[in-house]
Coordinates of C-alpha atoms and ligand atoms in Angstrom, one line a residue:
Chain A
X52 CA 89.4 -62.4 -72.3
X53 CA 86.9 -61.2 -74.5
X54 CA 83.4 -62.1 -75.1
X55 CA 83.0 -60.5 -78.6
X56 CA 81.6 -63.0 -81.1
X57 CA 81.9 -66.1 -78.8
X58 CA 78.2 -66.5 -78.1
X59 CA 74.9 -66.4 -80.2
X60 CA 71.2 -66.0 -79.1
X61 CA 69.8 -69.0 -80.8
X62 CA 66.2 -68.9 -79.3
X63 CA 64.1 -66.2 -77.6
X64 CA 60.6 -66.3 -76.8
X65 CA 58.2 -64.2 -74.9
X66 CA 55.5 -65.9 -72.9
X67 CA 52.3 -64.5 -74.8
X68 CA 50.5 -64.5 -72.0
X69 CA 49.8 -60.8 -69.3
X70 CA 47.4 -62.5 -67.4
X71 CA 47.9 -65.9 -65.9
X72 CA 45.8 -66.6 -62.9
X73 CA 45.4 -70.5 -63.7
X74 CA 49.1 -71.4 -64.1
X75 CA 51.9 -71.6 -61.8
X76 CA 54.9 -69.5 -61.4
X77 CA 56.8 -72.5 -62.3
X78 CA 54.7 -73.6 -65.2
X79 CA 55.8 -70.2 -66.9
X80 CA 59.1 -70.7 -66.7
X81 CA 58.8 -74.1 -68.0
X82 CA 56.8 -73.2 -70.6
X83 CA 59.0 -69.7 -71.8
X84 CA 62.0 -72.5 -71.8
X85 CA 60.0 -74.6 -73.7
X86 CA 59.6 -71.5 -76.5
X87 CA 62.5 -70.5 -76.4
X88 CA 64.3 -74.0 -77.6
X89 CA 61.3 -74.8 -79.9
X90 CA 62.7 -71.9 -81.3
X91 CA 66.5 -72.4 -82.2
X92 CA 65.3 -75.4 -82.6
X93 CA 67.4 -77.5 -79.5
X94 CA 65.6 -79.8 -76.7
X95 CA 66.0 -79.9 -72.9
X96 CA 68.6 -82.6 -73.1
X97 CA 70.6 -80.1 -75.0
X98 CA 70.9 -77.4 -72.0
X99 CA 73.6 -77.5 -70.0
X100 CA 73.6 -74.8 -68.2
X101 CA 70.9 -72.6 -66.5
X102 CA 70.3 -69.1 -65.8
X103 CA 67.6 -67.4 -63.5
X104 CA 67.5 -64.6 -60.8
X105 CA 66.9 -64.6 -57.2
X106 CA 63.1 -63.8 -57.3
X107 CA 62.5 -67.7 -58.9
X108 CA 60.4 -69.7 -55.8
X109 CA 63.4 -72.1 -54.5
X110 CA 66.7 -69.7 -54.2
X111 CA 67.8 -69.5 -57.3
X112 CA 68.3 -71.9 -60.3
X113 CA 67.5 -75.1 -57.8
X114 CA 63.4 -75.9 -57.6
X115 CA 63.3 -74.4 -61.4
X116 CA 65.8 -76.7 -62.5
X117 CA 64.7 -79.5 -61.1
X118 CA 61.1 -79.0 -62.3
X119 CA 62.3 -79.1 -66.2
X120 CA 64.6 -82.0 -64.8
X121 CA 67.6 -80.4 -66.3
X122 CA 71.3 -81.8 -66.4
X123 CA 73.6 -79.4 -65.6
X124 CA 77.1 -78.3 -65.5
X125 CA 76.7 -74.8 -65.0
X126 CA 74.5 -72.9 -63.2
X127 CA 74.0 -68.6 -62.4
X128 CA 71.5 -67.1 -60.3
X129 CA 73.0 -63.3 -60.8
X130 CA 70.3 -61.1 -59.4
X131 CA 70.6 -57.4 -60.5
X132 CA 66.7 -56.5 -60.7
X133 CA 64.9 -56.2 -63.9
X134 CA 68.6 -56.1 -65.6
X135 CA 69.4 -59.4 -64.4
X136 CA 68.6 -61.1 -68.0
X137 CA 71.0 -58.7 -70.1
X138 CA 73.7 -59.7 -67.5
X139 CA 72.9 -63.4 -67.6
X140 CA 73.5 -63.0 -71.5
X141 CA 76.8 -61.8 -71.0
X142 CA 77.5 -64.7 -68.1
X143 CA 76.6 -67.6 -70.4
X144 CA 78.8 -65.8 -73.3
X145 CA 81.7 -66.2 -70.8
X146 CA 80.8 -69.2 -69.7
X147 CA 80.4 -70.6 -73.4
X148 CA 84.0 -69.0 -74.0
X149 CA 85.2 -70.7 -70.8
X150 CA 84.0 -74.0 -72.0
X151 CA 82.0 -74.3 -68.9
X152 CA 78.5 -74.7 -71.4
X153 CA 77.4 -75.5 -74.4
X154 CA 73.6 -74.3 -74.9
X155 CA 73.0 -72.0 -71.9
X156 CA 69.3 -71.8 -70.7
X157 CA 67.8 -68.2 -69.1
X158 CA 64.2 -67.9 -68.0
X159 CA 62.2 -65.4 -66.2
X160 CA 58.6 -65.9 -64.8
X161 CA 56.2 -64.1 -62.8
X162 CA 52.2 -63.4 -61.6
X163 CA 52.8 -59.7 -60.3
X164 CA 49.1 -59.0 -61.6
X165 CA 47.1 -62.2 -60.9
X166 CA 48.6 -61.8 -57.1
X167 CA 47.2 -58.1 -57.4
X168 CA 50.4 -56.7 -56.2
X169 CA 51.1 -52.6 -56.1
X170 CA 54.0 -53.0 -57.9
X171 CA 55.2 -49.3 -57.7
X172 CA 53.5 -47.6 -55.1
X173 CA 53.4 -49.3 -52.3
X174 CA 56.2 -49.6 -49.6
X175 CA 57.5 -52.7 -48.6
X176 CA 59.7 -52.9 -45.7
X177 CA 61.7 -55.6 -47.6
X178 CA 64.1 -57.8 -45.5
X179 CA 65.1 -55.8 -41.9
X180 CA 68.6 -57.2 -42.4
X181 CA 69.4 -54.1 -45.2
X182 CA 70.9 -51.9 -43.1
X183 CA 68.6 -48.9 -45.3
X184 CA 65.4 -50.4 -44.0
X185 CA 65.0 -48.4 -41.4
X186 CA 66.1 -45.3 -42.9
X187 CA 64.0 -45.4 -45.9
X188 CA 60.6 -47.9 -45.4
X189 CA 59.2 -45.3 -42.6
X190 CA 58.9 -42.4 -44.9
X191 CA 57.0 -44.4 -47.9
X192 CA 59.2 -45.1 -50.4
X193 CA 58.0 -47.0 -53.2
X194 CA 59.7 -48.1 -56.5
X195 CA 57.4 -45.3 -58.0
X196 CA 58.2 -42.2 -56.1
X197 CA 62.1 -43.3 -56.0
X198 CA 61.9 -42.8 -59.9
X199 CA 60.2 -39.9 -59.5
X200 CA 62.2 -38.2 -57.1
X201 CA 65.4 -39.0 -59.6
X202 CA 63.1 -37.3 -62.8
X203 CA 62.6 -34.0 -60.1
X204 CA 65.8 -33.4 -59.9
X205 CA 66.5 -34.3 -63.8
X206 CA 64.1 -31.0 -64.4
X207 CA 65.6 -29.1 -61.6
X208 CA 68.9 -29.4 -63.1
X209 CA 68.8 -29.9 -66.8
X210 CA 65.4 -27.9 -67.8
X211 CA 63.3 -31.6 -68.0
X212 CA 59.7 -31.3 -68.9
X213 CA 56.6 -33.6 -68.4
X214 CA 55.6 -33.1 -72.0
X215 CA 59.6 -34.8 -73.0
X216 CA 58.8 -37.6 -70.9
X217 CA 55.6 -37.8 -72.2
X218 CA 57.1 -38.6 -75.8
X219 CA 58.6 -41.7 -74.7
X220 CA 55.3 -43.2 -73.7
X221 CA 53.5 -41.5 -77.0
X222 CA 56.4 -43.4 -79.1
X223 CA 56.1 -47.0 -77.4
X224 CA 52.5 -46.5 -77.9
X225 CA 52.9 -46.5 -81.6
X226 CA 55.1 -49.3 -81.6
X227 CA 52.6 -51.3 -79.0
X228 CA 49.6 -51.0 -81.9
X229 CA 51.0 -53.7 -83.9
X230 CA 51.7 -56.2 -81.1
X231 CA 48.3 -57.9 -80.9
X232 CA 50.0 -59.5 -77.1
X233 CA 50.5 -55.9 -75.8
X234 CA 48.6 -54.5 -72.5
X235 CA 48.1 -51.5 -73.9
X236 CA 47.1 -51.1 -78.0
X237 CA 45.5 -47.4 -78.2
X238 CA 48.0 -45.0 -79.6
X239 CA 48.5 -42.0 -76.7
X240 CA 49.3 -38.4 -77.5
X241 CA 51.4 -36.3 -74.9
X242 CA 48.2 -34.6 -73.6
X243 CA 46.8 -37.7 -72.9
X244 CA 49.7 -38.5 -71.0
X245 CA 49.1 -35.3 -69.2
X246 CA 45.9 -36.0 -68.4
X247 CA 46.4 -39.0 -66.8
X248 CA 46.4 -39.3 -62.7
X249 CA 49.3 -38.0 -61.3
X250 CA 50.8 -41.4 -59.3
X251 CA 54.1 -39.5 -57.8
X252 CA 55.0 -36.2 -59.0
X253 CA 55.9 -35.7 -61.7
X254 CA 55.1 -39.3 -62.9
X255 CA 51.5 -39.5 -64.4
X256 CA 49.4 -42.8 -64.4
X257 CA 51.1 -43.3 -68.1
X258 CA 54.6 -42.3 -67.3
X259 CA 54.4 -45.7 -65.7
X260 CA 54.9 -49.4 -66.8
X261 CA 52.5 -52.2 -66.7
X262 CA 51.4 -54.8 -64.2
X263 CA 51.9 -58.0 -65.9
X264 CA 52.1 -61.9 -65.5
X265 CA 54.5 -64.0 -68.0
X266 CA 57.9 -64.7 -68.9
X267 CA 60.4 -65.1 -71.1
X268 CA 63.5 -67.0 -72.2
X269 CA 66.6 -67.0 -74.3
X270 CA 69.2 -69.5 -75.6
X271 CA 73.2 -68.7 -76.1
X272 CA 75.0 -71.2 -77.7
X273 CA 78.5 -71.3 -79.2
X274 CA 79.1 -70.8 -82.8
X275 CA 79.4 -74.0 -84.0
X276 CA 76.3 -75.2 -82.4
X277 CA 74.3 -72.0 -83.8
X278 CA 75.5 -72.5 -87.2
X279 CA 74.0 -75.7 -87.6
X280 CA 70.6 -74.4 -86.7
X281 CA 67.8 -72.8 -89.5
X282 CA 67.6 -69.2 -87.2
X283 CA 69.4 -66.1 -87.7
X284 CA 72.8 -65.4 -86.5
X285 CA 72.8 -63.4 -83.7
X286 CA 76.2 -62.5 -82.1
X287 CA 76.9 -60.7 -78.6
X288 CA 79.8 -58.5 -79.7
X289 CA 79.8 -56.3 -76.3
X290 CA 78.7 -56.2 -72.4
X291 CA 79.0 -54.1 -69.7
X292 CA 77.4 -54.0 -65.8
X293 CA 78.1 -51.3 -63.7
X294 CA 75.7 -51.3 -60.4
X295 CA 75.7 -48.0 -58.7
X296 CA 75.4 -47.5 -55.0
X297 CA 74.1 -44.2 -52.9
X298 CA 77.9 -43.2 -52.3
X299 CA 77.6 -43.3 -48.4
X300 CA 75.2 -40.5 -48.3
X301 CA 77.0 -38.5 -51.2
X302 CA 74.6 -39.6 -54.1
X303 CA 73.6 -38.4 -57.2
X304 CA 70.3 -38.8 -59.0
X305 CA 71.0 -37.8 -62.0
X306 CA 72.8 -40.7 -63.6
X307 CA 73.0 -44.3 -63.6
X308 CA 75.3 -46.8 -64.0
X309 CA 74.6 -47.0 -68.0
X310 CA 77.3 -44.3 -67.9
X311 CA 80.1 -47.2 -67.5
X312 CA 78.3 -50.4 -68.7
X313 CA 77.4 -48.7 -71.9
X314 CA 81.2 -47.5 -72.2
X315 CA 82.2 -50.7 -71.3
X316 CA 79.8 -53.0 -73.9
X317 CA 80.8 -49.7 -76.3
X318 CA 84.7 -50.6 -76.2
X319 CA 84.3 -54.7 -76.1
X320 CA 82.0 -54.3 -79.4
X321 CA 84.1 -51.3 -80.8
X322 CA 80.9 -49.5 -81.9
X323 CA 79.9 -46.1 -81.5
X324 CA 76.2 -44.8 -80.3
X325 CA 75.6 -43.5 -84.1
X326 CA 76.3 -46.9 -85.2
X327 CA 73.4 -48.4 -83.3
X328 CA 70.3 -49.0 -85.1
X329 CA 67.8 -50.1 -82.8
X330 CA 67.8 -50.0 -79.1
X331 CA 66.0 -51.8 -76.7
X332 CA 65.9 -49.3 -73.6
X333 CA 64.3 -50.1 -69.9
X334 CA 61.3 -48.6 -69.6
X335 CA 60.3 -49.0 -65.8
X336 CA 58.9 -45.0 -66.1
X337 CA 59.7 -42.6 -68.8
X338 CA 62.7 -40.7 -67.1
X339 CA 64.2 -43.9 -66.7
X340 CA 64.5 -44.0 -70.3
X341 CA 65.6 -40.2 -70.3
X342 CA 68.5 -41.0 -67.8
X343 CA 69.5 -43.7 -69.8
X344 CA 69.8 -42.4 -73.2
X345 CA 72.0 -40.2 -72.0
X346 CA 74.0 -42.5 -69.8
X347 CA 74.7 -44.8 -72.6
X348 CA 76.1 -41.7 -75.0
X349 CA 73.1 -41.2 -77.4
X350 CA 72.7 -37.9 -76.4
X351 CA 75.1 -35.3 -73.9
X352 CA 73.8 -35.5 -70.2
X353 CA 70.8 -33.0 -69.6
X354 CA 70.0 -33.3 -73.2
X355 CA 67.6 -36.4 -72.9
X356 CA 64.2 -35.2 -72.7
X357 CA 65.2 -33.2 -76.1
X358 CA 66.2 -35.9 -77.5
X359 CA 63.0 -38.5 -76.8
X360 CA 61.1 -35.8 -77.8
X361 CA 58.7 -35.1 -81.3
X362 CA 59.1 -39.1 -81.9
X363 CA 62.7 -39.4 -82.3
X364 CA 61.9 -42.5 -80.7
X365 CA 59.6 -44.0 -83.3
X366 CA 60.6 -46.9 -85.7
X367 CA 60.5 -45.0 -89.4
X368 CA 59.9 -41.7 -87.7
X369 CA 62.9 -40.9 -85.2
X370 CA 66.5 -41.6 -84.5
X371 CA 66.9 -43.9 -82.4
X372 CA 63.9 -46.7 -82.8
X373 CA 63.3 -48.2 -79.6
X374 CA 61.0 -50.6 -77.6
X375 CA 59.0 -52.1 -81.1
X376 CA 57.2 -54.4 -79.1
X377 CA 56.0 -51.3 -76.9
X378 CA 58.1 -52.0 -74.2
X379 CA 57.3 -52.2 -70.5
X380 CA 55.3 -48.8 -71.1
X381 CA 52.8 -50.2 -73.1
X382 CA 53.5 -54.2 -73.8
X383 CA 54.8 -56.1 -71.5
X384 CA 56.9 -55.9 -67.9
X385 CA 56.7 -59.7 -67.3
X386 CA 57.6 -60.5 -62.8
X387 CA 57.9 -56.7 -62.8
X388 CA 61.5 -57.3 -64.5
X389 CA 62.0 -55.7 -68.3
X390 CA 65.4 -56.8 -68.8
X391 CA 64.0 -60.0 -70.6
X392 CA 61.8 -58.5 -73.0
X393 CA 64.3 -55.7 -73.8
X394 CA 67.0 -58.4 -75.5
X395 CA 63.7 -60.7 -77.1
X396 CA 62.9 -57.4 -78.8
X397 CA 66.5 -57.1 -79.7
X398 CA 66.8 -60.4 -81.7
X399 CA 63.4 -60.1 -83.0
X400 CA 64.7 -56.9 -85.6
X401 CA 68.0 -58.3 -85.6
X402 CA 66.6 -61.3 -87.2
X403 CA 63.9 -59.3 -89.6
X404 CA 61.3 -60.6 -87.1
X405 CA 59.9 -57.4 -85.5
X406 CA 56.3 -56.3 -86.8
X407 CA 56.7 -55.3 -90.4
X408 CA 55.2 -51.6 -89.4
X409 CA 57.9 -51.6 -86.7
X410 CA 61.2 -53.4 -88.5
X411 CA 63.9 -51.3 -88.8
X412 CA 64.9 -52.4 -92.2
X413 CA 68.4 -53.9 -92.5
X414 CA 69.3 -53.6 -88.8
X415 CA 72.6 -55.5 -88.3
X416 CA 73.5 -53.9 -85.0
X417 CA 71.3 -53.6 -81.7
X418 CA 71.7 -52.4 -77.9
X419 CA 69.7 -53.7 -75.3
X420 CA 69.8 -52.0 -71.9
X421 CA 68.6 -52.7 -68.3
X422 CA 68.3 -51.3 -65.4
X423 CA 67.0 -53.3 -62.2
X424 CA 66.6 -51.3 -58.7
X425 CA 66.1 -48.6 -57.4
X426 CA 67.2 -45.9 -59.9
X427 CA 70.7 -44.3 -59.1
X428 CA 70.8 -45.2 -55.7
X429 CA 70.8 -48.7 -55.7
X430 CA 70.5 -50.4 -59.3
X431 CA 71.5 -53.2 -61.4
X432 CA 72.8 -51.5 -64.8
X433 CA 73.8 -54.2 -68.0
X434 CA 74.3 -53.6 -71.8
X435 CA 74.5 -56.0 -74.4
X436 CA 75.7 -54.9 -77.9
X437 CA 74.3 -57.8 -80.9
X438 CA 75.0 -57.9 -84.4
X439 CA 73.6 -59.9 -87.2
X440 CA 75.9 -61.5 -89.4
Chain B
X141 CA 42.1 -35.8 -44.0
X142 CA 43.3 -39.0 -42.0
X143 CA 46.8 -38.4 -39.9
X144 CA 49.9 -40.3 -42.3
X145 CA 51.0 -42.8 -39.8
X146 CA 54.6 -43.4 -39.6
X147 CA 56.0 -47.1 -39.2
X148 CA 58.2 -47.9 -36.5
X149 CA 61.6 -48.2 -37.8
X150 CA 63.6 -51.7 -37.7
X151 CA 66.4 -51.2 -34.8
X152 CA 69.6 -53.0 -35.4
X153 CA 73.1 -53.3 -33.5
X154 CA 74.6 -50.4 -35.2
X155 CA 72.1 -48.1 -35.2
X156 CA 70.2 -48.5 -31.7
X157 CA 71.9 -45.6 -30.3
X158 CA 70.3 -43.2 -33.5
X159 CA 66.9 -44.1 -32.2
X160 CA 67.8 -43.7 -28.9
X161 CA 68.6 -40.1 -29.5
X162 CA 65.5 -39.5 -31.9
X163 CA 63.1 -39.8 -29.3
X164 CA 65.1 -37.3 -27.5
X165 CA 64.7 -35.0 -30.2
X166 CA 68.4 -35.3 -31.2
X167 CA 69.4 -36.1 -35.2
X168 CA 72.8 -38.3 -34.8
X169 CA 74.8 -38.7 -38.0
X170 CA 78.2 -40.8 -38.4
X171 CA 81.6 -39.4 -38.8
X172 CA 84.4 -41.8 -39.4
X173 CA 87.8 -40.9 -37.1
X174 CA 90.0 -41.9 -39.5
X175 CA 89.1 -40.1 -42.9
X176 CA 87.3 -37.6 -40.8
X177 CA 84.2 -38.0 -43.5
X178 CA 80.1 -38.3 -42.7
X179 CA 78.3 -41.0 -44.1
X180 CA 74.8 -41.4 -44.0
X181 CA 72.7 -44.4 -43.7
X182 CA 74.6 -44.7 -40.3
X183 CA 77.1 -47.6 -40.6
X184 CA 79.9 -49.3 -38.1
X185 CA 82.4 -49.6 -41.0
X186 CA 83.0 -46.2 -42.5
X187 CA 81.6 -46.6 -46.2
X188 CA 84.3 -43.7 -47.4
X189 CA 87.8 -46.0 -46.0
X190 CA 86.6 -49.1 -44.6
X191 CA 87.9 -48.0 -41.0
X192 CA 86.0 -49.4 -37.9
X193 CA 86.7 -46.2 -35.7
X194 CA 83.1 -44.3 -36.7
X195 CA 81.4 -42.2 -34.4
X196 CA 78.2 -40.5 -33.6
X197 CA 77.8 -36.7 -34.1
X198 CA 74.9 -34.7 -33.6
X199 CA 73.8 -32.2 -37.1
X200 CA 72.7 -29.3 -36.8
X201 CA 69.2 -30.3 -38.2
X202 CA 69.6 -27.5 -41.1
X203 CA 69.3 -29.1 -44.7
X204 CA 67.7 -28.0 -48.1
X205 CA 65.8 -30.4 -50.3
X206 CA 67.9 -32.1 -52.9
X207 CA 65.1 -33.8 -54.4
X208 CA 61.2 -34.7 -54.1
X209 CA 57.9 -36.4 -54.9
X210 CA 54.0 -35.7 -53.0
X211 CA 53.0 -39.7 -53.4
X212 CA 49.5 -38.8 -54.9
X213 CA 48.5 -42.4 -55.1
X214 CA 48.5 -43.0 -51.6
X215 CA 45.4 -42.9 -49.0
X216 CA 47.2 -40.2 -46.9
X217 CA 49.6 -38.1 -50.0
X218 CA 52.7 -37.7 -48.4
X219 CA 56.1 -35.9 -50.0
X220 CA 59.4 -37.8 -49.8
X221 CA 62.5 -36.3 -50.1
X222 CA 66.0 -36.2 -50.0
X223 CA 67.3 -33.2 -47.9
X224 CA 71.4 -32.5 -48.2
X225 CA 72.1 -32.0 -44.5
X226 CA 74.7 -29.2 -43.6
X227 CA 77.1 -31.8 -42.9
X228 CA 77.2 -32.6 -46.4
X229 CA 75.2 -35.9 -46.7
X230 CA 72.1 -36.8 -48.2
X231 CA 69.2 -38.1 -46.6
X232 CA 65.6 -40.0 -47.2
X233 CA 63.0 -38.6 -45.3
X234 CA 59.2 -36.5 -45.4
X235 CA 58.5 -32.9 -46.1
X236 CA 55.6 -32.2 -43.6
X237 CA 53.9 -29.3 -41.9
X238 CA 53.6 -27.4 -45.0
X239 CA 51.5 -27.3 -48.3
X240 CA 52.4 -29.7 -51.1
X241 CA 52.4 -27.3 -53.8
X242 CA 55.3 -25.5 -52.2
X243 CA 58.0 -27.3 -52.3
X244 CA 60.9 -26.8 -54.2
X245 CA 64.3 -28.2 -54.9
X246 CA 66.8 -26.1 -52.9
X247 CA 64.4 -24.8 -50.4
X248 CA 65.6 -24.8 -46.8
X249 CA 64.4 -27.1 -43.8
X250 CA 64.8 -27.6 -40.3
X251 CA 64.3 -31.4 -38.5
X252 CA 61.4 -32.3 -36.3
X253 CA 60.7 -35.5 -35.1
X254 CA 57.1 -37.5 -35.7
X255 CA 55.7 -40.2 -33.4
X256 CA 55.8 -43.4 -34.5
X257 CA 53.2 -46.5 -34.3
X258 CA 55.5 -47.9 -31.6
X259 CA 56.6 -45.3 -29.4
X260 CA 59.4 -44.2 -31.2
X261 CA 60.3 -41.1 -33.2
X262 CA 61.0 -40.7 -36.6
X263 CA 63.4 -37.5 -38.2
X264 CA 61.1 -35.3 -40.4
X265 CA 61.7 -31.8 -42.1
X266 CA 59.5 -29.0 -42.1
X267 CA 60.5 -25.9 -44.0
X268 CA 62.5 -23.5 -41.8
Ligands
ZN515 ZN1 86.5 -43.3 -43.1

């Protein structure tokens, strides 16, 4: 089976809110839910089946499903980090082709900033059940300096420099000026990314994400049901996941598992990297967006920081436009999970709704990528290929 | 500048005996008897064939750095790393005893084992 053209994005909708101290984790996903079917235009009573990840208070889909009071016949809790989203995407597409739902519901919540968490550098011992805790907590390792060790040995190997890893924060930051909801507006050259504190080496203060409290949601619906609705067509035409694991102590940093769910969403959609015009790519750090460029075939392995760099990134400028809502870099990086944002950003220029500065004119085919985890060692990877027909 | 203080690791069923042998200075790794293969985090089920038989074998505590980062943002900096053991396998751990700016990918280290908050000891590398 086949998920090509069996399921449509009807509604997406990004909380606009990075800073939420008065409302509830709860209240966010409710409300991103609520967006997301104002926008294709459906009601609660419509959903019937629900998508969230493992971080949602009440294991999985059950306390945030019973707070919208939803009626159900299908329900997916798929955690795979920050790529969770892009894979619930493709579940509710098989799903919908299964006949197992009609108007498939995914949100995505969180207050990471208001609850003044240290997203990326500090270490948390996590559950002592993972058999790694004890072989990885005691020597401080973070979500930051686990990306950075993987972007060390990216320039010990392939001639990687700070100033190409660099470009991909000085391209979201053009992009982020035209999204009056973004963190960050000011546009950033590579110096200034240079200049910025080191955090881990080599990752500088701006080779990192934001901290930021929000949400988002989508709706995937079959074709009938989107073709009676005012939006945009939007069709998933590919998907591929492909977690990758630390090989039992025989790992290797220097790719991800983009390399086989890009292949994969590649083959189902029967597209080629050149034919993609605008790609949404996770943006926990810059290298992560280095690694993954290459992973999904945009570029040869070890050629990714030539690539990002001298704004082949930027929308009207470069290549490959990516991120137009200036991404997790400079935008948004809502429960400290990007996936979300990446396939909003997607449907926004697949519908002609990006910012007009940012609109990649005509764009009838998108990727969105994610990667959840920790990078090459123990990550969630998911591709989603979308046209506009 | 302040001493980094090192956590005391979480001991489990399968890897009690590791511990055991780190505060005697000893760095145990697992080989599997059937596929004659290391692994590394130590495991019961061999992670290469699925085989129960895995035993304990001490490394030679000779490595080189396969990767690392000096955690700037921290209130003691500290360097992680990954150091490819002789054996073949890769391991988490700290670069210590040595200045920062010196460390390079493919450099040489030897184990040495740190006190931890709770009596235990923890495998570190210091450059040999
Ligand atoms: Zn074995």
């Amino acid at each position: 089976m086949t998920i090509k053209g069996k399921a449509f994005i009807a509604g997406a909708y990004e909380h606009p809110t990075r800073k939420a101290p008065d409302k509830s984790v709860m209240q966010l996903h409710a409300e991103a839910a609520r967006g997301a079917l104002e926008d294709a235009g459906l009601t609660k009573d419509d959903v019937d089946g629900y998508f969230c990840a493992g971080d949602a208070p009440g294991m999985g889909v059950f306390s945030v499903a019973d707070y919208m009071n939803l009626r159900l016949r299908h329900v997916d809790s798929t955690d795979t980090g920050g790529s969770s989203y892009l894979a619930h995407v493709a579940h509710a597409a098989e799903a919908i082709a299964a006949g197992k739902c009609n108007v498939a519901l995914i949100t995505l919540a969180g207050r990471p900033r208001s609850e003044g968490m240290a997203t990326g550098t500090a270490a948390r011992q996590g559950n002592p059940g993972q058999p790694e805790v004890g072989f990885e907590y005691p020597y401080g390792l973070t979500v930051a300096n686990g990306y950075a060790m993987a972007a060390m040995r990216h320039m010990h190997e392939f001639g990687t420099t700070s100033e190409q890893l660099a470009w991909v924060k000085v391209a979201a930051s053009h992009h982020a000026q035209h999204n009056p909801n973004a963190m960050l507006r000011d546009v950033v050259t590579v110096e200034q990314v240079l200049a910025s504190p080191m955090v881990t080496t080599p990752l500088h203060r701006l080779d990192c994400c934001v901290i930021s409290d929000g949400g988002g949601a989508l709706v995937v619906t079959r074709e009938e049901i989107a073709r009676g609705l005012k939006r945009p067509l939007v069709r998933v035409i590919g998907a591929g996941e492909s977690p990758k694991f630390s090989g039992g102590g025989f790992m290797d940093l220097t790719y991800t598992g983009a390399r086989f769910s890009g292949a994969a969403a590649f083959a189902e959609a029967g597209v080629k990297p050149a034919d993609i015009q605008y790609a949404s790519i996770y943006d926990s750090f810059t290298i992560t967006v280095v690694i993954q460029i290459e992973d999904l075939g945009f570029c040869e392995k070890g050629r990714g920081g030539a690539f990002v760099a001298d704004g082949n990134l930027i929308s009207g400028v470069g290549r490959l436009p990516f991120n137009t809502d200036g991404g997790g870099l400079c935008n948004n990086h809502p429960a400290n999970r990007g996936g979300m944002t990446k396939v909003i950003e997607a449907v926004r220029q697949l519908r002609g709704e990006a910012h007009p500065k940012v609109q990649v004119p005509g764009c009838t085919l998108a990727l969105a990528h994610g990667t959840g985890g920790l990078i090459a060692t123990r990550h969630g990877s998911a591709t989603l290929i979308m046209e506009r027909i | 500048m302040a001493e980094r203080r090192y956590p005391e690791p979480v001991v489990t069923p399968e890897t009690g005996e590791f511990w055991q042998a780190a505060k005697e200075d000893r760095l145990l790794i697992k080989r599997c008897r059937a596929c004659g293969k290391f692994h590394w985090y130590p495991r019961a089920v061999c992670p290469h064939c699925m085989s129960g038989e895995t035993e304990w074998v001490e490394a030679e505590g000779d490595g080189t750095i396969y990767s690392f980062s000096v955690m700037e943002r921290a209130e003691v900096p500290y360097a992680i790393a990954y150091v490819e053991l002789a054996e073949g396998v890769r391991m988490m751990t700290n670069i210590v005893d040595c200045p920062f700016a010196g460390i390079r990918i493919g450099q040489a280290v030897r184990v040495r084992f740190a006190p931890t908050e709770g009596g235990g000891k923890l495998p570190v590398f210091v450059p040999a």
